[in-house]
Amino acid sequence: MTTKKDGTHCAVVLLPKQAEQRLTWKKAKTWAAKQGGELPSRPVAALLFANVKDKLNPSWHWTSDEDDASFAWLCTFTLGIQYDFHKSYEGGVVAVRLIPLTA
C-alpha cells in the first residue's frame, strides 16, 4: 500500500510484463502507460524492492520521480539504492497500477 501526494491510499499492483529492452526515462513513461500503468514512484520502488525483488531484474529501473528537467530517479533492485541520473540513460522498466482504496 502507498499514499499519493493528494492523500489517497492505494494498493500497488506490479504489472506482469517488463520492458524487453532498456529505455530512456521519457520512453519508459510511455511504455508504462501503454501497459495500463505508470512508473513506480520512489516510495513504491522501495516497496517493490522490499516485497517482490525476486520477480524483478537485478538492475537499475526508472521511477516516475523527476529531480529536474534533465534528471530523474532510478532504483536498483539488487541493493534497493536510489540515485538520480540523466533522463537519456537507458534503464530497466516496470509498470505498476495504483488502485485507490475507499472505506
Backbone as JSON, one array per atom type, in Angstrom:
{
  "sequence": "MTTKKDGTHCAVVLLPKQAEQRLTWKKAKTWAAKQGGELPSRPVAALLFANVKDKLNPSWHWTSDEDDASFAWLCTFTLGIQYDFHKSYEGGVVAVRLIPLTA",
  "N": [[0.85, -1.17, 0.0], [0.41, 2.29, -0.65], [0.58, 5.88, -0.34], [-0.73, 8.51, -2.16], [0.35, 11.82, -3.22], [-1.83, 13.47, -2.89], [-3.1, 12.43, -0.71], [-4.6, 10.14, -1.05], [-5.03, 6.75, -0.34], [-3.6, 3.83, -1.7], [-3.66, 0.58, -3.18], [-0.94, -1.32, -4.45], [-0.17, -2.66, -7.54], [1.96, -4.73, -9.21], [2.51, -4.83, -12.55], [2.51, -7.58, -14.85], [4.19, -7.68, -17.14], [7.49, -6.87, -18.15], [9.59, -4.37, -19.56], [11.17, -5.24, -22.59], [13.54, -4.23, -23.39], [16.07, -1.85, -22.4], [15.22, 1.5, -21.58], [15.03, 5.07, -22.24], [14.1, 7.65, -19.86], [11.8, 9.12, -20.68], [10.76, 7.45, -22.73], [10.32, 5.23, -21.16], [8.23, 6.07, -19.47], [6.19, 6.33, -21.39], [6.02, 3.66, -22.28], [5.16, 2.36, -19.91], [2.63, 3.53, -19.59], [1.35, 2.49, -21.85], [1.05, -0.09, -21.03], [-1.0, 0.09, -19.35], [-0.47, 1.2, -16.93], [1.83, 2.88, -14.75], [5.07, 4.35, -14.17], [6.76, 3.3, -11.2], [6.67, 5.31, -8.24], [9.32, 6.76, -6.21], [8.94, 5.89, -3.45], [7.25, 3.67, -3.95], [8.89, 2.08, -5.56], [10.74, 1.35, -3.61], [9.06, -0.23, -2.02], [8.57, -2.3, -3.85], [11.15, -3.38, -4.06], [11.47, -4.29, -1.41], [9.48, -6.23, -1.21], [9.01, -7.79, -3.58], [11.39, -8.3, -4.96], [12.55, -10.59, -6.01], [11.15, -11.11, -8.29], [11.95, -9.29, -10.1], [14.22, -7.87, -12.51], [17.65, -7.71, -11.67], [18.7, -4.84, -11.75], [19.22, -1.33, -12.58], [16.3, 0.59, -12.44], [13.84, 2.77, -13.8], [12.09, 5.34, -11.98], [9.06, 7.21, -11.44], [9.68, 9.69, -10.55], [10.95, 12.9, -11.0], [14.02, 14.72, -10.84], [14.93, 17.12, -11.84], [14.65, 19.1, -14.86], [16.38, 17.63, -16.46], [17.14, 15.33, -15.1], [16.17, 12.24, -13.52], [14.9, 9.88, -11.09], [16.29, 6.67, -10.32], [16.02, 3.22, -9.3], [17.84, 0.57, -7.94], [17.3, -2.85, -8.17], [18.91, -4.68, -6.98], [20.22, -3.85, -4.66], [18.53, -1.97, -3.62], [19.12, 0.69, -3.68], [18.67, 4.15, -4.43], [19.04, 6.6, -6.96], [19.69, 9.66, -8.62], [19.75, 10.33, -12.11], [20.8, 11.12, -15.47], [18.16, 11.69, -17.78], [18.45, 10.6, -20.3], [19.73, 8.23, -20.03], [19.56, 4.72, -20.47], [17.49, 2.74, -18.83], [16.17, -0.04, -16.87], [12.69, -1.1, -16.91], [9.63, -1.22, -15.2], [6.11, -1.52, -14.71], [3.48, -0.23, -12.71], [0.23, -0.42, -11.22], [-1.88, 1.72, -9.53], [-4.37, 1.31, -7.22], [-7.02, 2.99, -5.99], [-8.04, 3.04, -2.58], [-11.02, 2.77, -0.8], [-13.17, 3.59, 1.96]],
  "CA": [[0.0, 0.0, 0.0], [1.12, 3.56, -0.67], [-0.28, 7.05, -0.28], [-0.41, 9.53, -3.16], [0.58, 13.16, -2.67], [-3.12, 14.09, -2.53], [-3.61, 11.77, 0.48], [-5.34, 8.93, -1.4], [-4.35, 5.48, -0.08], [-3.74, 2.96, -2.86], [-2.99, -0.71, -3.3], [0.03, -1.31, -5.54], [-0.14, -3.89, -8.33], [3.05, -4.82, -10.18], [2.01, -5.43, -13.78], [3.37, -8.73, -15.12], [5.15, -7.52, -18.24], [8.59, -5.93, -18.01], [10.09, -3.94, -20.87], [12.15, -6.19, -23.13], [14.82, -3.53, -23.56], [16.26, -0.69, -21.53], [14.65, 2.68, -22.22], [15.21, 6.38, -21.62], [13.01, 7.94, -18.93], [10.6, 9.51, -21.43], [10.22, 6.25, -23.38], [9.85, 4.35, -20.09], [6.91, 6.56, -19.07], [5.27, 5.97, -22.47], [5.85, 2.2, -22.25], [4.34, 2.02, -18.74], [1.25, 3.94, -19.88], [0.8, 1.54, -22.82], [0.74, -1.32, -20.3], [-2.13, 0.38, -18.47], [0.04, 1.57, -15.61], [2.73, 4.02, -14.65], [6.32, 4.03, -13.49], [6.6, 3.42, -9.75], [7.32, 6.44, -7.56], [10.45, 6.29, -5.39], [8.48, 5.04, -2.35], [6.71, 2.41, -4.47], [10.05, 1.28, -5.96], [11.27, 0.78, -2.37], [8.15, -1.32, -1.66], [8.83, -3.41, -4.76], [12.4, -3.99, -3.63], [11.27, -4.97, -0.13], [8.48, -7.3, -1.24], [8.97, -8.67, -4.77], [12.62, -8.15, -5.74], [12.85, -11.85, -6.7], [10.4, -11.1, -9.55], [12.45, -8.16, -10.88], [15.6, -7.95, -12.98], [18.54, -7.02, -10.72], [19.39, -3.73, -12.41], [18.64, -0.01, -12.35], [14.97, 0.78, -13.05], [13.31, 4.13, -13.67], [10.92, 5.69, -11.19], [8.33, 8.33, -12.03], [10.08, 10.95, -9.9], [11.96, 13.75, -11.62], [14.83, 15.58, -9.98], [14.79, 18.41, -12.53], [14.3, 18.91, -16.27], [17.31, 16.71, -17.12], [17.43, 14.15, -14.29], [15.08, 11.53, -12.84], [15.4, 8.9, -10.12], [16.29, 5.24, -10.6], [16.18, 2.34, -8.13], [18.41, -0.72, -8.29], [16.62, -3.95, -7.49], [19.88, -5.57, -6.35], [20.51, -3.35, -3.31], [17.49, -1.03, -3.18], [19.65, 2.05, -3.71], [18.04, 5.07, -5.38], [20.01, 7.59, -7.41], [19.2, 10.43, -9.76], [20.64, 10.2, -13.26], [20.31, 11.82, -16.66], [16.99, 11.03, -18.39], [18.82, 9.93, -21.55], [20.22, 6.9, -19.67], [18.61, 3.65, -20.76], [17.33, 1.91, -17.65], [15.11, -1.04, -16.87], [11.36, -0.51, -16.74], [8.47, -1.98, -14.76], [4.92, -0.69, -14.57], [2.58, -0.54, -11.6], [-1.09, 0.21, -11.25], [-2.31, 2.11, -8.19], [-5.82, 1.16, -7.09], [-7.46, 3.75, -4.82], [-8.78, 2.31, -1.55], [-12.07, 3.57, -0.19], [-13.72, 2.99, 3.18]],
  "C": [[0.9, 1.24, 0.0], [0.1, 4.69, -0.58], [0.19, 8.07, -1.31], [-0.23, 10.88, -2.48], [-0.71, 13.86, -2.26], [-3.77, 13.43, -1.31], [-4.39, 10.49, 0.21], [-4.49, 7.7, -1.11], [-4.63, 4.54, -1.24], [-3.05, 1.63, -2.64], [-2.06, -0.62, -4.51], [0.01, -2.67, -6.22], [1.02, -3.79, -9.3], [2.5, -5.51, -11.42], [3.01, -6.49, -14.26], [4.44, -8.54, -16.19], [6.23, -6.51, -17.87], [9.08, -5.56, -19.4], [11.19, -4.89, -21.32], [13.51, -5.54, -23.35], [14.87, -2.35, -22.61], [15.82, 0.55, -22.29], [15.07, 3.96, -21.51], [14.0, 6.65, -20.72], [11.72, 8.28, -19.66], [9.96, 8.3, -22.1], [9.69, 5.27, -22.34], [8.46, 4.76, -19.62], [5.85, 6.18, -20.11], [4.98, 4.48, -22.46], [4.92, 1.8, -21.1], [2.88, 2.37, -18.99], [0.59, 2.98, -20.87], [0.43, 0.21, -22.17], [-0.48, -1.14, -19.4], [-1.71, 0.76, -17.07], [0.88, 2.82, -15.66], [4.04, 3.54, -14.06], [6.09, 4.13, -11.99], [7.27, 4.69, -9.24], [8.51, 5.89, -6.77], [9.97, 5.45, -4.2], [7.94, 3.69, -2.82], [7.85, 1.51, -4.95], [10.69, 0.63, -4.73], [10.39, -0.37, -1.88], [8.37, -2.53, -2.56], [10.11, -4.14, -4.36], [12.21, -4.82, -2.36], [10.41, -6.22, -0.25], [8.53, -8.25, -2.43], [10.25, -8.6, -5.6], [13.0, -9.43, -6.49], [12.13, -11.94, -8.05], [10.91, -10.02, -10.51], [13.88, -8.4, -11.34], [16.49, -7.15, -12.03], [19.36, -5.93, -11.41], [18.7, -2.42, -12.05], [17.34, 0.12, -13.12], [14.51, 2.21, -12.8], [12.17, 4.21, -12.67], [10.23, 6.86, -11.9], [8.83, 9.69, -11.55], [11.22, 11.66, -10.64], [12.74, 14.5, -10.55], [14.8, 17.0, -10.53], [14.51, 18.11, -14.0], [15.18, 17.87, -16.97], [17.52, 15.39, -16.38], [16.16, 13.57, -13.67], [15.71, 10.45, -11.97], [15.26, 7.47, -10.64], [16.4, 4.49, -9.28], [16.81, 1.04, -8.63], [17.72, -1.81, -7.49], [17.61, -5.02, -7.04], [20.11, -5.16, -4.9], [19.45, -2.4, -2.77], [17.94, 0.42, -3.16], [18.9, 2.88, -4.74], [19.02, 6.19, -5.68], [19.41, 8.37, -8.56], [20.24, 10.38, -10.88], [19.99, 10.87, -14.45], [19.21, 11.01, -17.35], [17.31, 10.31, -19.7], [19.41, 8.54, -21.29], [19.15, 5.87, -19.99], [18.58, 2.67, -19.59], [16.25, 0.87, -17.83], [13.77, -0.39, -16.56], [10.37, -1.56, -16.25], [7.31, -1.0, -14.63], [4.11, -1.17, -13.38], [1.24, 0.12, -11.87], [-1.47, 0.49, -9.81], [-3.83, 2.07, -8.15], [-6.26, 1.89, -5.83], [-8.3, 2.89, -3.87], [-9.81, 3.25, -0.93], [-12.63, 2.83, 1.02], [-15.08, 2.4, 2.93]]
}
